[in-house]
Coordinates of N, CA and C and ligand atoms in Angstrom, one line a residue:
X1 N 155.1 57.0 0.0 CA 154.8 57.4 -1.4 C 156.0 57.4 -2.3
X2 N 155.9 56.7 -3.4 CA 157.1 56.7 -4.3 C 156.8 57.6 -5.4
X3 N 157.6 58.6 -5.5 CA 157.4 59.6 -6.6 C 158.1 59.2 -7.9
X4 N 157.4 59.4 -9.0 CA 158.1 59.0 -10.3 C 159.4 59.8 -10.5
X5 N 160.3 59.2 -11.2 CA 161.5 59.9 -11.5 C 161.2 61.0 -12.6
X6 N 161.7 62.2 -12.4 CA 161.5 63.3 -13.4 C 162.9 63.8 -13.8
X7 N 163.1 63.7 -15.1 CA 164.4 64.2 -15.6 C 164.2 65.6 -16.2
X8 N 165.1 66.5 -15.7 CA 165.0 67.9 -16.1 C 166.3 68.4 -16.7
X9 N 166.5 68.3 -18.0 CA 167.7 68.9 -18.6 C 167.8 70.4 -18.3
X10 N 169.0 70.8 -17.9 CA 169.3 72.2 -17.7 C 169.7 72.9 -19.0
X11 N 168.9 73.8 -19.4 CA 169.1 74.5 -20.6 C 170.4 75.3 -20.6
X12 N 171.0 75.5 -19.4 CA 172.3 76.2 -19.3 C 173.4 75.5 -20.2
X13 N 173.2 74.2 -20.4 CA 174.2 73.5 -21.2 C 173.8 73.4 -22.7
X14 N 172.7 74.1 -23.1 CA 172.3 74.0 -24.5 C 173.0 75.1 -25.3
X15 N 172.8 75.0 -26.6 CA 173.3 76.0 -27.5 C 172.3 77.2 -27.5
X16 N 172.7 78.3 -26.9 CA 171.8 79.4 -26.8 C 171.4 80.1 -28.1
X17 N 172.2 79.8 -29.1 CA 171.9 80.4 -30.4 C 170.8 79.5 -31.1
X18 N 170.4 78.4 -30.6 CA 169.5 77.5 -31.2 C 168.4 77.0 -30.1
X19 N 167.9 77.9 -29.4 CA 167.1 77.5 -28.2 C 165.8 76.8 -28.7
X20 N 165.2 77.2 -29.8 CA 164.0 76.5 -30.2 C 164.3 75.0 -30.5
X21 N 165.3 74.7 -31.2 CA 165.6 73.3 -31.5 C 166.2 72.6 -30.3
X22 N 166.9 73.3 -29.4 CA 167.4 72.6 -28.2 C 166.2 72.2 -27.3
X23 N 165.2 73.0 -27.2 CA 164.1 72.7 -26.4 C 163.3 71.5 -27.0
X24 N 163.2 71.5 -28.3 CA 162.5 70.4 -28.9 C 163.4 69.1 -28.8
X25 N 164.7 69.2 -28.9 CA 165.5 68.1 -28.7 C 165.3 67.4 -27.3
X26 N 165.2 68.2 -26.3 CA 165.0 67.7 -25.0 C 163.7 66.9 -24.9
X27 N 162.6 67.5 -25.5 CA 161.3 66.8 -25.4 C 161.4 65.5 -26.2
X28 N 162.0 65.5 -27.4 CA 162.1 64.3 -28.1 C 163.0 63.2 -27.4
X29 N 163.9 63.6 -26.6 CA 164.8 62.7 -25.9 C 164.2 62.1 -24.7
X30 N 163.0 62.6 -24.3 CA 162.3 62.0 -23.2 C 162.3 62.8 -21.9
X31 N 162.7 64.1 -22.0 CA 162.7 65.0 -20.8 C 161.3 65.1 -20.3
X32 N 161.2 65.3 -19.0 CA 159.9 65.4 -18.3 C 159.5 66.9 -18.1
X33 N 160.6 67.7 -17.7 CA 160.4 69.1 -17.6 C 161.7 69.8 -18.1
X34 N 161.7 71.1 -18.2 CA 162.9 71.8 -18.6 C 163.4 72.7 -17.5
X35 N 164.7 72.6 -17.1 CA 165.2 73.4 -16.0 C 165.8 74.7 -16.6
X36 N 165.4 75.8 -16.1 CA 165.8 77.1 -16.6 C 166.6 77.8 -15.5
X37 N 167.9 78.1 -15.7 CA 168.7 78.7 -14.7 C 168.8 80.2 -14.8
X38 N 168.2 80.9 -13.9 CA 168.1 82.3 -13.9 C 169.2 82.9 -12.9
X39 N 170.1 83.6 -13.5 CA 171.3 84.1 -12.6 C 171.4 85.6 -12.9
X40 N 171.6 86.3 -11.8 CA 171.6 87.8 -11.8 C 172.9 88.5 -11.7
X41 N 174.0 87.8 -11.6 CA 175.3 88.4 -11.4 C 175.5 89.1 -10.1
X42 N 174.6 88.8 -9.2 CA 174.7 89.4 -7.8 C 174.6 88.3 -6.8
X43 N 173.5 87.5 -6.8 CA 173.4 86.3 -5.9 C 174.4 85.3 -6.3
X44 N 174.7 85.1 -7.6 CA 175.7 84.2 -8.1 C 176.6 85.0 -9.1
X45 N 177.8 84.5 -9.3 CA 178.7 85.3 -10.1 C 178.6 85.0 -11.6
X46 N 177.3 85.0 -12.1 CA 177.1 84.8 -13.6 C 175.8 85.4 -13.9
X47 N 175.6 85.7 -15.2 CA 174.3 86.3 -15.6 C 173.8 85.4 -16.8
X48 N 172.5 85.0 -16.7 CA 172.0 84.1 -17.8 C 170.7 84.6 -18.3
X49 N 169.6 84.0 -17.8 CA 168.3 84.1 -18.5 C 167.3 84.9 -17.8
X50 N 166.6 85.8 -18.5 CA 165.5 86.6 -17.9 C 164.1 86.1 -18.4
X51 N 163.1 86.8 -18.0 CA 161.7 86.4 -18.4 C 161.5 86.5 -19.9
X52 N 162.2 87.4 -20.6 CA 162.1 87.4 -22.1 C 162.4 86.1 -22.8
X53 N 163.5 85.5 -22.3 CA 163.9 84.2 -22.9 C 162.9 83.1 -22.6
X54 N 162.4 83.1 -21.3 CA 161.3 82.2 -21.0 C 160.1 82.3 -21.9
X55 N 159.7 83.6 -22.1 CA 158.6 83.8 -23.0 C 158.9 83.4 -24.4
X56 N 160.2 83.5 -24.9 CA 160.5 83.1 -26.2 C 160.5 81.6 -26.4
X57 N 160.9 80.8 -25.4 CA 160.9 79.4 -25.6 C 159.5 78.8 -25.3
X58 N 158.7 79.5 -24.5 CA 157.4 78.9 -24.1 C 156.5 78.3 -25.2
X59 N 156.4 79.0 -26.4 CA 155.6 78.4 -27.4 C 156.1 77.2 -28.1
X60 N 157.4 76.9 -27.8 CA 158.1 75.8 -28.5 C 158.1 74.4 -27.8
X61 N 157.4 74.4 -26.6 CA 157.3 73.2 -25.9 C 156.1 73.2 -24.9
X62 N 155.6 71.9 -24.8 CA 154.5 71.8 -23.8 C 155.0 71.3 -22.5
X63 N 156.3 71.0 -22.4 CA 156.9 70.6 -21.1 C 156.9 71.7 -20.1
X64 N 156.6 71.4 -18.8 CA 156.7 72.4 -17.8 C 158.1 73.1 -17.7
X65 N 158.1 74.4 -17.5 CA 159.3 75.1 -17.4 C 159.6 75.3 -15.9
X66 N 160.7 74.8 -15.4 CA 161.1 74.8 -14.0 C 162.2 75.9 -13.8
X67 N 161.7 77.1 -13.4 CA 162.6 78.3 -13.3 C 163.3 78.3 -11.9
X68 N 164.6 78.2 -11.9 CA 165.4 78.2 -10.7 C 166.0 79.6 -10.6
X69 N 165.4 80.4 -9.7 CA 165.8 81.8 -9.6 C 167.1 81.9 -8.6
X70 N 168.2 82.1 -9.2 CA 169.4 82.4 -8.5 C 169.6 83.9 -8.5
X71 N 168.7 84.6 -7.8 CA 168.8 86.0 -7.8 C 168.6 86.6 -6.4
X72 N 169.1 87.7 -6.2 CA 168.8 88.5 -4.9 C 167.4 89.1 -5.1
X73 N 166.7 89.2 -4.0 CA 165.4 89.8 -4.0 C 164.5 89.2 -5.0
X74 N 164.3 87.9 -4.9 CA 163.4 87.2 -5.9 C 162.0 87.7 -6.0
X75 N 161.5 88.2 -4.9 CA 160.1 88.8 -4.9 C 159.9 89.7 -6.0
X76 N 160.9 90.4 -6.4 CA 160.7 91.5 -7.5 C 160.6 90.8 -8.9
X77 N 160.9 89.5 -9.0 CA 160.9 88.9 -10.3 C 159.9 87.8 -10.5
X78 N 159.3 87.3 -9.4 CA 158.5 86.1 -9.4 C 157.3 86.3 -10.4
X79 N 156.7 87.4 -10.3 CA 155.5 87.6 -11.1 C 155.9 87.7 -12.6
X80 N 157.0 88.3 -12.9 CA 157.4 88.4 -14.3 C 157.7 87.0 -14.9
X81 N 158.3 86.1 -14.1 CA 158.5 84.8 -14.6 C 157.2 84.0 -14.7
X82 N 156.3 84.2 -13.8 CA 155.0 83.5 -13.9 C 154.3 84.0 -15.2
X83 N 154.3 85.2 -15.5 CA 153.7 85.8 -16.7 C 154.3 85.3 -17.9
X84 N 155.6 85.1 -17.9 CA 156.4 84.7 -19.1 C 156.2 83.2 -19.4
X85 N 155.6 82.4 -18.5 CA 155.4 81.0 -18.8 C 156.0 80.0 -17.9
X86 N 156.6 80.5 -16.8 CA 157.2 79.5 -15.9 C 156.0 78.7 -15.2
X87 N 156.3 77.4 -15.0 CA 155.3 76.5 -14.3 C 155.7 76.2 -12.9
X88 N 157.0 76.0 -12.7 CA 157.5 75.8 -11.4 C 158.5 77.0 -11.2
X89 N 158.5 77.5 -9.9 CA 159.4 78.6 -9.6 C 160.1 78.2 -8.3
X90 N 161.4 78.2 -8.3 CA 162.1 78.0 -7.0 C 163.0 79.1 -6.6
X91 N 163.0 79.4 -5.3 CA 163.8 80.5 -4.8 C 164.7 80.0 -3.7
X92 N 165.9 80.7 -3.6 CA 166.9 80.3 -2.6 C 166.6 80.8 -1.2
X93 N 166.7 79.9 -0.3 CA 166.5 80.4 1.1 C 167.5 81.5 1.5
X94 N 168.7 81.4 0.9 CA 169.7 82.3 1.3 C 169.4 83.7 0.7
X95 N 168.5 83.8 -0.2 CA 168.2 85.1 -0.9 C 167.0 85.7 -0.4
X96 N 166.2 85.0 0.5 CA 164.9 85.5 1.0 C 164.9 85.9 2.4
X97 N 164.5 87.1 2.7 CA 164.4 87.5 4.1 C 163.1 87.0 4.7
X98 N 162.0 87.1 3.9 CA 160.7 86.7 4.3 C 160.2 85.5 3.5
X99 N 160.8 84.3 3.7 CA 160.7 83.2 2.8 C 159.2 82.8 2.7
X100 N 158.5 82.8 3.8 CA 157.1 82.3 3.8 C 156.3 83.2 2.9
X101 N 156.6 84.5 2.9 CA 155.8 85.5 2.0 C 156.2 85.2 0.6
X102 N 157.4 84.9 0.3 CA 157.9 84.7 -1.1 C 157.2 83.4 -1.7
X103 N 157.2 82.4 -0.8 CA 156.5 81.1 -1.3 C 155.1 81.4 -1.6
X104 N 154.4 82.2 -0.7 CA 153.0 82.5 -0.9 C 152.8 83.2 -2.2
X105 N 153.7 84.1 -2.5 CA 153.6 84.8 -3.8 C 153.6 83.9 -5.0
X106 N 154.4 82.9 -5.0 CA 154.5 81.9 -6.1 C 153.2 81.1 -6.1
X107 N 152.7 80.7 -5.0 CA 151.5 79.8 -4.9 C 150.3 80.7 -5.3
X108 N 150.2 81.9 -4.9 CA 149.1 82.8 -5.3 C 149.0 83.0 -6.8
X109 N 150.2 82.9 -7.5 CA 150.2 83.0 -8.9 C 149.8 81.7 -9.6
X110 N 149.5 80.6 -8.8 CA 149.1 79.4 -9.4 C 150.3 78.5 -9.9
X111 N 151.5 78.7 -9.4 CA 152.6 78.0 -9.8 C 153.1 77.0 -8.7
X112 N 153.8 76.0 -9.2 CA 154.4 75.1 -8.2 C 155.6 75.8 -7.5
X113 N 155.7 75.7 -6.2 CA 156.7 76.5 -5.5 C 157.7 75.6 -4.9
X114 N 159.0 76.0 -5.0 CA 160.1 75.2 -4.4 C 161.0 76.2 -3.7
X115 N 161.7 75.6 -2.7 CA 162.8 76.4 -2.1 C 164.1 75.6 -2.3
X116 N 165.2 76.4 -2.5 CA 166.5 75.8 -2.8 C 167.5 76.1 -1.7
X117 N 168.3 75.1 -1.4 CA 169.3 75.2 -0.4 C 170.7 75.0 -1.0
X118 N 171.6 75.9 -0.8 CA 173.0 75.7 -1.2 C 173.6 74.5 -0.4
X119 N 174.8 74.0 -0.9 CA 175.3 72.7 -0.3 C 175.5 72.7 1.2
X120 N 175.9 73.8 1.8 CA 176.1 73.8 3.2 C 175.0 74.5 4.0
X121 N 174.0 75.0 3.4 CA 172.8 75.6 4.1 C 172.2 74.5 4.9
X122 N 171.9 74.7 6.2 CA 171.4 73.6 7.0 C 170.0 73.1 6.5
X123 N 169.9 71.8 6.5 CA 168.7 71.1 6.0 C 167.4 71.5 6.8
X124 N 167.6 72.0 8.0 CA 166.5 72.4 8.8 C 165.6 73.5 8.2
X125 N 166.2 74.3 7.3 CA 165.4 75.3 6.5 C 164.4 74.5 5.7
X126 N 164.7 73.4 5.1 CA 163.8 72.7 4.3 C 162.7 72.1 5.2
X127 N 163.1 71.6 6.4 CA 162.1 71.1 7.3 C 161.0 72.1 7.6
X128 N 161.4 73.3 7.9 CA 160.5 74.4 8.2 C 159.6 74.8 7.0
X129 N 160.2 74.7 5.8 CA 159.5 75.1 4.6 C 158.5 74.1 4.1
X130 N 158.7 72.8 4.5 CA 158.0 71.7 4.0 C 156.5 71.9 3.9
X131 N 155.8 72.5 5.0 CA 154.4 72.6 4.9 C 153.9 73.5 3.8
X132 N 154.8 74.3 3.2 CA 154.3 75.3 2.3 C 154.7 75.1 0.8
X133 N 155.5 74.1 0.6 CA 156.1 74.0 -0.8 C 155.7 72.7 -1.5
X134 N 155.9 72.7 -2.8 CA 155.7 71.5 -3.6 C 156.9 70.7 -3.7
X135 N 158.1 71.4 -3.7 CA 159.3 70.6 -3.8 C 160.5 71.4 -3.2
X136 N 161.5 70.6 -2.9 CA 162.7 71.2 -2.3 C 163.9 70.9 -3.2
X137 N 164.6 71.9 -3.6 CA 165.8 71.7 -4.5 C 167.1 71.8 -3.7
X138 N 167.8 70.7 -3.7 CA 169.1 70.6 -3.0 C 170.2 70.9 -4.0
X139 N 171.0 71.9 -3.8 CA 172.1 72.2 -4.7 C 173.3 71.2 -4.3
X140 N 173.8 70.5 -5.4 CA 174.9 69.6 -5.2 C 176.2 70.2 -5.8
X141 N 176.1 71.5 -6.1 CA 177.3 72.3 -6.5 C 177.0 73.7 -5.9
X142 N 178.0 74.6 -5.9 CA 177.8 76.0 -5.6 C 177.2 76.6 -6.8
X143 N 176.0 77.2 -6.7 CA 175.3 77.7 -8.0 C 176.1 78.8 -8.7
X144 N 175.9 78.8 -10.0 CA 176.5 79.8 -10.8 C 177.0 79.3 -12.2
X145 N 177.4 78.0 -12.2 CA 178.0 77.5 -13.5 C 177.6 76.0 -13.7
X146 N 177.5 75.6 -14.9 CA 177.3 74.2 -15.2 C 178.7 73.5 -15.2
X147 N 178.7 72.2 -15.2 CA 179.9 71.4 -15.4 C 180.8 71.3 -14.2
X148 N 180.2 71.6 -13.0 CA 181.1 71.5 -11.8 C 180.9 70.1 -11.2
X149 N 181.8 69.8 -10.2 CA 181.8 68.4 -9.6 C 180.8 68.3 -8.5
X150 N 180.1 67.2 -8.5 CA 179.1 66.8 -7.5 C 179.7 66.8 -6.1
X151 N 179.0 67.4 -5.2 CA 179.5 67.4 -3.8 C 178.7 66.3 -3.0
X152 N 179.4 65.1 -2.7 CA 178.7 64.0 -2.2 C 178.0 64.2 -0.8
X153 N 178.5 65.1 -0.1 CA 177.9 65.5 1.2 C 176.4 65.7 1.1
X154 N 175.9 66.1 -0.1 CA 174.5 66.4 -0.2 C 173.6 65.2 -0.2
X155 N 174.2 64.0 -0.5 CA 173.5 62.7 -0.4 C 172.9 62.5 1.0
X156 N 173.7 62.8 2.0 CA 173.3 62.7 3.4 C 172.1 63.6 3.7
X157 N 172.2 64.9 3.1 CA 171.1 65.8 3.3 C 169.8 65.3 2.7
X158 N 170.0 64.7 1.5 CA 168.8 64.2 0.8 C 168.1 63.1 1.6
X159 N 169.0 62.2 2.2 CA 168.4 61.1 3.0 C 167.7 61.6 4.2
X160 N 168.3 62.6 4.9 CA 167.6 63.2 6.1 C 166.3 63.9 5.7
X161 N 166.4 64.5 4.6 CA 165.1 65.3 4.2 C 164.0 64.3 3.8
X162 N 164.4 63.3 3.0 CA 163.3 62.3 2.6 C 162.7 61.7 3.8
X163 N 163.5 61.3 4.8 CA 163.0 60.7 6.0 C 162.1 61.6 6.8
X164 N 162.6 62.9 6.9 CA 161.7 63.9 7.6 C 160.4 64.0 6.9
X165 N 160.4 64.2 5.6 CA 159.1 64.4 4.9 C 158.2 63.2 5.1
X166 N 158.8 62.0 4.9 CA 157.9 60.8 5.0 C 157.4 60.6 6.4
X167 N 158.2 61.0 7.4 CA 157.8 60.8 8.8 C 156.9 61.9 9.4
X168 N 156.7 63.0 8.6 CA 156.1 64.1 9.2 C 154.8 64.5 8.5
X169 N 154.3 63.7 7.6 CA 153.1 64.0 6.9 C 153.3 64.9 5.6
X170 N 154.5 65.0 5.1 CA 154.8 65.8 3.9 C 155.3 64.9 2.8
X171 N 154.8 63.6 2.7 CA 155.2 62.7 1.7 C 155.1 63.2 0.3
X172 N 154.1 64.1 0.1 CA 153.9 64.6 -1.2 C 154.9 65.6 -1.7
X173 N 155.8 66.1 -0.8 CA 156.8 67.0 -1.2 C 157.9 66.3 -1.9
X174 N 158.3 66.8 -3.1 CA 159.3 66.1 -3.9 C 160.7 66.7 -3.7
X175 N 161.7 65.9 -3.9 CA 163.1 66.4 -3.7 C 163.8 66.5 -5.1
X176 N 164.3 67.6 -5.4 CA 165.0 67.9 -6.7 C 166.5 68.1 -6.3
X177 N 167.4 67.7 -7.2 CA 168.8 67.9 -7.0 C 169.4 68.5 -8.2
X178 N 170.4 69.4 -8.0 CA 171.0 70.1 -9.2 C 172.4 70.4 -9.0
X179 N 173.2 69.8 -10.0 CA 174.6 70.1 -10.0 C 175.5 68.8 -10.0
X180 N 176.2 68.6 -11.2 CA 177.1 67.5 -11.2 C 176.5 66.1 -11.3
X181 N 175.2 66.0 -11.6 CA 174.6 64.7 -11.7 C 174.7 64.2 -13.1
X182 N 175.2 62.9 -13.2 CA 175.4 62.3 -14.5 C 174.9 60.9 -14.4
X183 N 175.0 60.2 -15.5 CA 174.6 58.8 -15.5 C 175.3 57.9 -14.5
X184 N 176.6 58.3 -14.2 CA 177.4 57.4 -13.3 C 177.1 57.6 -11.8
X185 N 176.5 58.7 -11.4 CA 176.2 58.9 -10.0 C 174.7 59.1 -9.7
X186 N 173.9 59.0 -10.7 CA 172.4 59.2 -10.5 C 171.8 58.2 -9.6
X187 N 172.3 56.9 -9.6 CA 171.7 55.9 -8.8 C 171.8 56.3 -7.3
X188 N 173.0 56.8 -6.9 CA 173.2 57.2 -5.5 C 172.2 58.3 -5.1
X189 N 172.0 59.2 -6.1 CA 171.0 60.3 -5.8 C 169.6 59.8 -5.6
X190 N 169.2 58.9 -6.5 CA 167.8 58.3 -6.4 C 167.7 57.5 -5.2
X191 N 168.7 56.7 -4.9 CA 168.7 55.9 -3.7 C 168.6 56.7 -2.4
X192 N 169.0 58.0 -2.5 CA 169.0 58.9 -1.3 C 167.6 59.5 -1.1
X193 N 166.7 59.3 -2.1 CA 165.4 59.8 -2.0 C 165.0 60.9 -2.9
X194 N 165.9 61.3 -3.8 CA 165.6 62.3 -4.8 C 164.8 61.8 -5.9
X195 N 163.8 62.5 -6.4 CA 163.1 62.0 -7.6 C 163.1 63.0 -8.8
X196 N 163.6 64.2 -8.6 CA 163.7 65.2 -9.7 C 165.1 65.5 -10.0
X197 N 165.6 65.0 -11.1 CA 167.0 65.1 -11.5 C 167.3 66.2 -12.5
X198 N 168.0 67.2 -12.1 CA 168.5 68.2 -13.0 C 169.8 67.8 -13.5
X199 N 170.0 67.9 -14.8 CA 171.4 67.6 -15.3 C 171.6 68.4 -16.6
X200 N 172.8 69.0 -16.6 CA 173.1 69.9 -17.8 C 174.2 69.1 -18.6
X201 N 175.4 69.2 -18.2 CA 176.5 68.6 -18.9 C 176.3 67.1 -19.0
X202 N 175.7 66.5 -18.0 CA 175.5 65.0 -18.0 C 174.5 64.6 -19.0
X203 N 173.6 65.4 -19.5 CA 172.7 65.0 -20.5 C 173.0 65.6 -21.9
X204 N 173.5 66.8 -22.0 CA 173.8 67.4 -23.3 C 175.0 66.9 -24.0
X205 N 176.0 66.3 -23.2 CA 177.1 65.7 -23.8 C 176.8 64.2 -24.2
X206 N 176.9 63.9 -25.4 CA 176.6 62.5 -25.9 C 175.1 62.5 -26.3
X207 N 174.6 61.3 -26.3 CA 173.2 61.1 -26.8 C 172.2 61.3 -25.7
X208 N 171.5 62.4 -25.8 CA 170.6 62.7 -24.7 C 169.5 61.7 -24.4
X209 N 169.0 61.1 -25.4 CA 167.9 60.1 -25.2 C 168.4 58.9 -24.5
X210 N 169.6 58.5 -24.8 CA 170.2 57.3 -24.1 C 170.6 57.7 -22.7
X211 N 171.1 58.9 -22.5 CA 171.4 59.4 -21.1 C 170.2 59.4 -20.2
X212 N 169.1 59.9 -20.8 CA 167.8 60.0 -20.0 C 167.3 58.6 -19.7
X213 N 167.3 57.7 -20.7 CA 166.9 56.3 -20.5 C 167.7 55.7 -19.4
X214 N 169.0 55.9 -19.4 CA 169.9 55.3 -18.4 C 169.5 55.8 -17.0
X215 N 169.3 57.1 -16.9 CA 168.9 57.7 -15.6 C 167.6 57.2 -15.1
X216 N 166.6 57.0 -16.0 CA 165.3 56.5 -15.6 C 165.4 55.1 -15.2
X217 N 166.3 54.3 -15.7 CA 166.4 52.9 -15.4 C 166.8 52.7 -14.0
X218 N 167.3 53.7 -13.3 CA 167.7 53.5 -11.9 C 166.5 53.8 -10.9
X219 N 165.3 54.2 -11.5 CA 164.2 54.6 -10.7 C 163.5 53.4 -10.1
Ligands
LIG301 C1 174.2 75.6 -11.5 C2 172.8 75.4 -12.1 C3 172.6 74.0 -12.7 C4 173.6 73.7 -13.8 C5 173.7 72.2 -13.7 O1 174.1 76.9 -10.9 O2 171.8 75.7 -11.2 O3 171.3 73.8 -13.1 O4 173.1 74.0 -15.0 O5 174.7 71.8 -14.7 P1 175.5 70.5 -14.5 O6 174.5 69.4 -14.5 O7 176.4 70.5 -15.7 O8 176.3 70.5 -13.2
LIG302 ZN1 169.7 75.1 -11.7

């Protein structure tokens, strides 16, 4: 199964004083979904967006909102993000004690569920989660900040994961990547089997429409 390429600008790189126009700019530039980085200052060393901000941007776009929860104890916040307008919700395997239960919580709320793996978290976690999720997000930086350098080791994880999914009856599960992806390395990422591309600094610096078109041309 060949999944379409989905481009997800990370709002972390947007101008937070102009979120309405930034969200519209992404849609006009050809974004498929919007990536929302939620950080709690505990699981990661930074604090960003809560459900109130998701609720505030929700009326200004029809694009799906892809909420990446970089928080400890995500179970406590999943329903608030679902209510505020999140369409996709992903949770870190490193933050969940009862991952199966947390995934079920997202699915019960009618949202697309994803699990996220930090760069050195063993890919076998994704193998075990595959029967229960819609997508798997591989971090290609240590989460917490935009503008960091891509960790190429993650390409091998993506290749292994795509092969496992295709060989095991989970072809429908999509692979997302997040961190340090730009127009100059996106081809390697797509060739490794990733189809959902998160990019912050790589899209917001320069002409976003042309950056998105270049990324899609590698699909
Ligand atoms: C990092 C975030 C990313 C970040 C990506 O913790 O999860 O979504 O915004 O930014 P770039 O593309 O600049 O690495
Ligand atoms: Zn993210």
